[in-house]
Amino acid sequence: MSFLLILFISCFFCLGKATDCGGNNVTQTIIVGKQEDAAFSTIQEAIDSVENDNDKWIKIHIQAGLYIERVTIPKEKPCIILEGEGSSTTTISYSDHISMNHSATFTSLPSNVIASGITFKNSYNVVTKRYKYYPVGSEIEPANAARLHGDKYFFYNCSFLGYQDTLYDQYGRHYFKDCYIEGEVDFIYGSGQSYYENCRINVLGRFSDSAGFVTAQGRSSSDDPDGFVFEGGFLGGNGKVNLGRAWQPYSRVIFHKTYFSSIVTPHGWSAWHYAGNESGITYVEVDCGGPGADTSNRVSWMKKLNTSEIEQFSLASFINKDGWVDNLPIESS
């Protein structure tokens, strides 16, 4: 089954065409897997085979299966597409928690990277049952399923599985569409400028006596363009969870038309280390629904935006002013 990137973006949003990677044509396909037509048995071997400073789209098709390996796309290898055969059948998994920048199952450093139909999993903290007590200091550590440090990334129908710090959305413009993200503690975090469309966010909820945090966004200056925008989608799971806490003083997270289950705490947000200095923090909920969307008891400093201000956080305005999303490789079959 071959597929990639079915985008339903009207021409109204086409503000220009990016020319990175030679347009929207795929010039080569490399197959990874255990079947006879596979050129490589590991994903890393396929990535390593791509020439440095590549400037044309190269697809690495990953056959269904479990790949237990740490995968890195180095900075000198842009324009790579990782295409799985579905997030339920194609999984990259590893177990590590050494450090924030060196423990990720999947690390991507160059610009122009696309992934579809893949599950990225860090199995270090992942268990199958809920615990009443879990010794956080000795058992649970930050363990990234993915670390993303490059501009112009698109993830379609991918899953990110972990517990603490699952998705390190570190830097650059990133577009996540129809993805699944799982965790409990700061499991979507970083300083990325990212748009999450129709994504399902699942909270694991191991602890009955404390609430987790979906986001820990790290905008450090009022001039920085970054932030996390969630458009549509669903937030559910077990236990209780806050929508976010401020990793940096200008942390910015917007939920628009997202469905919240009852697991969301009444106050919703935390200033964390910036209590008393909340004026720079931008946390917003607009037209959200569900039993967890009642904002009557939210923190008093949560921002309210008018219609024109909300438009600044649309896909076109927030991450696609140069039209890079519109010029991605598209296959309809």
Coordinates of C-alpha atoms in Angstrom, one line a residue, residues 16-292:
G16 CA 3.5 31.3 -2.5
K17 CA 5.3 28.2 -3.5
A18 CA 8.5 27.0 -1.8
T19 CA 11.1 25.5 -4.1
D20 CA 13.0 23.4 -1.5
C21 CA 13.8 19.9 -2.6
G22 CA 13.2 20.6 -6.2
G23 CA 9.5 20.9 -6.1
N24 CA 7.0 18.2 -5.2
N25 CA 8.4 15.3 -7.1
V26 CA 9.8 12.2 -5.5
T27 CA 13.0 11.2 -7.4
Q28 CA 13.9 8.0 -5.7
T29 CA 12.3 5.3 -3.5
I30 CA 14.4 3.1 -1.1
I31 CA 12.6 0.1 0.5
V32 CA 13.4 -1.1 4.0
G33 CA 12.1 -4.3 5.5
K34 CA 12.4 -8.1 5.4
Q35 CA 10.8 -8.8 2.1
E36 CA 12.8 -9.7 -1.1
D37 CA 12.4 -6.2 -2.6
A38 CA 13.9 -4.5 0.4
A39 CA 17.3 -2.8 -0.1
F40 CA 18.0 -2.5 3.6
S41 CA 16.9 -4.2 6.8
T42 CA 17.2 -1.2 9.0
I43 CA 15.9 2.3 8.6
Q44 CA 19.2 3.9 9.6
E45 CA 21.0 2.1 6.9
A46 CA 18.6 3.5 4.3
I47 CA 19.1 7.1 5.7
D48 CA 22.9 6.7 5.7
S49 CA 22.7 5.7 2.0
V50 CA 21.3 9.2 1.1
E51 CA 24.0 11.5 -0.2
N52 CA 24.9 14.5 1.9
D53 CA 23.3 17.8 0.9
N54 CA 20.7 16.0 -1.0
D55 CA 18.3 18.6 -2.7
K56 CA 15.6 16.3 -4.2
W57 CA 12.9 14.4 -2.4
I58 CA 13.9 10.8 -1.6
K59 CA 11.3 8.4 -0.2
I60 CA 12.3 5.7 2.3
H61 CA 9.4 3.2 2.2
I62 CA 9.3 1.2 5.5
Q63 CA 7.5 -2.1 5.2
A64 CA 5.2 -3.2 8.0
G65 CA 7.0 -4.5 11.1
L66 CA 8.7 -3.6 14.4
Y67 CA 12.0 -1.9 14.0
I68 CA 13.9 -1.8 17.3
E69 CA 16.5 0.8 16.6
R70 CA 17.4 4.4 17.3
V71 CA 17.0 6.4 14.1
T72 CA 18.6 9.8 13.3
I73 CA 18.4 11.9 10.2
P74 CA 21.5 14.1 10.3
K75 CA 21.6 17.7 9.5
E76 CA 23.3 17.2 6.2
K77 CA 20.5 14.9 4.8
P78 CA 17.4 17.1 4.1
C79 CA 14.5 16.2 1.7
I80 CA 13.8 12.8 3.2
I81 CA 10.3 11.1 3.3
L82 CA 9.7 8.2 5.7
E83 CA 6.7 6.3 4.6
G84 CA 5.3 3.5 6.7
E85 CA 2.5 1.1 5.9
G86 CA 0.3 2.5 8.7
S87 CA 0.9 3.5 12.3
S88 CA -0.8 0.3 13.5
T89 CA 1.7 -1.9 11.5
T90 CA 4.9 0.0 11.2
T91 CA 6.6 0.9 14.5
I92 CA 10.1 2.2 15.3
S93 CA 10.8 1.5 19.0
Y94 CA 13.7 2.0 21.4
S95 CA 14.2 2.3 25.1
D96 CA 16.5 5.0 26.4
H97 CA 16.4 7.9 28.9
I98 CA 20.1 9.1 29.0
S99 CA 19.5 12.8 28.2
M100 CA 17.0 15.2 26.6
N101 CA 19.1 15.5 23.4
H102 CA 20.4 12.0 23.1
S103 CA 17.7 9.5 24.2
A104 CA 15.1 9.9 21.4
T105 CA 14.0 6.9 19.4
F106 CA 13.7 9.2 16.4
T107 CA 15.8 12.4 15.9
S108 CA 15.5 14.6 12.9
L109 CA 17.9 17.6 12.4
P110 CA 17.7 18.8 8.8
S111 CA 15.0 20.9 7.1
N112 CA 12.3 19.4 4.9
V113 CA 11.4 16.0 6.4
I114 CA 8.1 14.2 6.0
A115 CA 6.7 11.1 7.8
S116 CA 3.5 9.2 7.3
G117 CA 2.0 6.0 8.7
I118 CA 4.6 5.3 11.4
T119 CA 4.5 4.9 15.2
F120 CA 7.5 6.3 17.0
K121 CA 7.8 4.8 20.5
N122 CA 10.2 5.2 23.5
S123 CA 9.4 2.1 25.6
Y124 CA 11.4 3.1 28.6
N125 CA 8.6 4.4 30.8
V126 CA 5.7 2.7 29.0
V127 CA 3.7 0.1 31.0
T128 CA 0.4 -1.5 30.4
K129 CA -1.3 -0.9 33.7
R130 CA -2.1 2.0 36.0
Y131 CA -0.1 2.3 39.2
K132 CA -1.3 3.7 42.5
Y133 CA 2.3 4.4 43.5
Y134 CA 5.3 4.8 41.2
P135 CA 8.7 6.0 42.5
V136 CA 9.2 8.9 40.1
G137 CA 12.8 9.7 41.0
S138 CA 14.1 6.2 40.3
E139 CA 11.7 4.8 37.7
I140 CA 10.4 7.6 35.5
E141 CA 12.7 9.7 33.4
P142 CA 12.4 12.0 30.4
A143 CA 12.3 9.7 27.4
N144 CA 11.7 11.1 23.9
A145 CA 9.9 9.1 21.2
A146 CA 10.9 11.9 18.8
R147 CA 13.1 14.9 18.8
L148 CA 12.4 17.4 16.0
H149 CA 15.0 20.1 15.3
G150 CA 14.5 21.3 11.8
D151 CA 12.2 23.6 9.7
K152 CA 9.4 22.4 7.4
Y153 CA 8.3 19.0 8.9
F154 CA 5.1 17.3 8.0
F155 CA 3.7 14.3 10.0
Y156 CA 0.6 12.6 8.7
N157 CA -1.2 9.7 10.4
C158 CA 1.7 9.1 12.8
S159 CA 1.7 8.0 16.5
F160 CA 4.1 9.1 19.2
L161 CA 4.1 6.9 22.3
G162 CA 5.8 7.6 25.6
Y163 CA 5.2 8.8 29.1
Q164 CA 7.3 11.8 30.0
D165 CA 8.5 14.2 27.3
T166 CA 7.2 12.0 24.5
L167 CA 7.4 14.5 21.7
Y168 CA 10.2 17.0 21.8
D169 CA 8.9 19.6 19.4
Q170 CA 12.2 21.4 19.7
Y171 CA 12.6 23.9 16.9
G172 CA 11.2 24.9 13.5
R173 CA 7.8 24.9 11.7
H174 CA 6.0 21.6 12.0
Y175 CA 2.6 20.4 10.8
F176 CA 1.0 17.4 12.4
K177 CA -2.2 16.1 10.8
D178 CA -4.4 13.2 12.0
C179 CA -1.7 12.1 14.5
Y180 CA -1.9 10.3 17.9
I181 CA 0.2 11.5 20.8
E182 CA 0.4 9.7 24.2
G183 CA 1.9 10.5 27.6
E184 CA 1.3 12.2 30.9
V185 CA 4.1 14.6 31.9
D186 CA 5.0 17.5 29.5
F187 CA 4.5 15.0 26.7
I188 CA 4.3 17.7 24.0
Y189 CA 7.1 20.2 24.7
G190 CA 9.8 22.4 23.2
S191 CA 10.1 25.6 21.2
G192 CA 8.6 24.5 17.9
Q193 CA 6.3 26.7 15.8
S194 CA 3.8 23.9 15.3
Y195 CA 0.3 23.3 14.1
Y196 CA -1.6 20.2 15.3
E197 CA -4.6 19.5 13.1
N198 CA -7.2 16.9 14.1
C199 CA -4.8 15.1 16.4
R200 CA -5.9 12.7 19.2
I201 CA -4.1 13.3 22.5
N202 CA -4.2 10.5 25.0
V203 CA -3.3 10.9 28.7
L204 CA -2.1 7.8 30.4
G205 CA -3.0 8.9 34.0
R206 CA -0.9 6.6 36.2
F207 CA -1.2 8.8 39.3
S208 CA -4.6 9.2 41.1
D209 CA -3.3 12.0 43.4
S210 CA -1.7 14.4 40.9
A211 CA -2.5 15.8 37.5
G212 CA -0.2 15.6 34.4
F213 CA 0.5 18.3 31.8
V214 CA -0.1 18.0 28.1
T215 CA 2.3 20.8 27.0
A216 CA 5.4 22.6 28.2
Q217 CA 5.9 25.1 25.5
G218 CA 9.3 27.0 25.5
R219 CA 8.8 30.4 23.9
S220 CA 11.5 32.6 25.6
S221 CA 10.8 36.0 24.1
S222 CA 7.9 38.1 23.0
D223 CA 9.6 38.4 19.6
D224 CA 9.8 34.6 19.0
P225 CA 7.4 33.2 16.5
D226 CA 7.0 29.8 18.1
G227 CA 4.1 28.3 19.9
F228 CA 1.7 25.3 19.7
V229 CA -1.6 25.5 17.9
F230 CA -4.1 22.7 18.3
E231 CA -6.9 22.8 15.7
G232 CA -9.8 20.4 16.3
G233 CA -8.9 17.0 17.6
F234 CA -9.6 15.2 20.8
L235 CA -8.1 15.2 24.3
G236 CA -9.0 12.2 26.5
G237 CA -7.6 9.4 28.6
N238 CA -7.3 8.6 32.3
G239 CA -6.7 10.6 35.5
K240 CA -6.5 14.3 35.5
V241 CA -4.4 16.6 33.3
N242 CA -3.6 20.3 32.8
L243 CA -3.5 21.7 29.3
G244 CA 0.0 23.1 29.9
R245 CA 2.6 24.7 32.0
A246 CA 5.1 27.4 31.1
W247 CA 8.6 26.1 30.3
Q248 CA 9.7 29.6 29.4
P249 CA 8.3 33.1 30.3
Y250 CA 6.5 33.6 27.0
S251 CA 5.0 30.2 26.6
R252 CA 2.2 30.1 24.0
V253 CA -0.4 27.4 23.4
I254 CA -3.8 27.8 21.6
F255 CA -6.6 25.2 21.5
H256 CA -9.3 25.9 18.9
K257 CA -12.4 23.8 18.5
T258 CA -10.8 20.9 20.4
Y259 CA -12.9 18.3 22.3
F260 CA -11.9 18.0 25.9
S261 CA -13.0 15.1 28.0
S262 CA -13.6 15.4 31.7
I263 CA -10.0 14.7 32.6
V264 CA -9.0 18.4 32.2
T265 CA -8.6 20.1 35.5
P266 CA -10.9 23.1 36.3
H267 CA -7.9 25.6 36.4
G268 CA -6.5 24.2 33.2
W269 CA -3.1 25.8 33.1
S270 CA 0.0 26.5 35.3
A271 CA 2.6 29.3 35.2
W272 CA 5.1 26.9 36.8
H273 CA 8.3 28.8 37.6
Y274 CA 6.7 32.1 36.3
A275 CA 4.0 32.4 38.9
G276 CA 3.5 36.1 39.5
N277 CA 4.8 37.0 36.0
E278 CA 2.0 35.6 33.9
S279 CA 1.6 38.6 31.7
G280 CA 3.9 37.2 29.0
I281 CA 2.2 33.8 28.8
T282 CA -0.4 33.2 26.1
Y283 CA -2.7 30.3 26.9
V284 CA -6.0 30.4 24.9
E285 CA -9.1 28.2 24.4
V286 CA -11.5 29.1 21.7
D287 CA -14.7 27.3 20.8
C288 CA -13.7 24.1 22.4
G289 CA -16.3 21.5 23.5
G290 CA -16.9 18.6 25.8
P291 CA -17.2 18.2 29.6
G292 CA -13.6 19.5 30.1

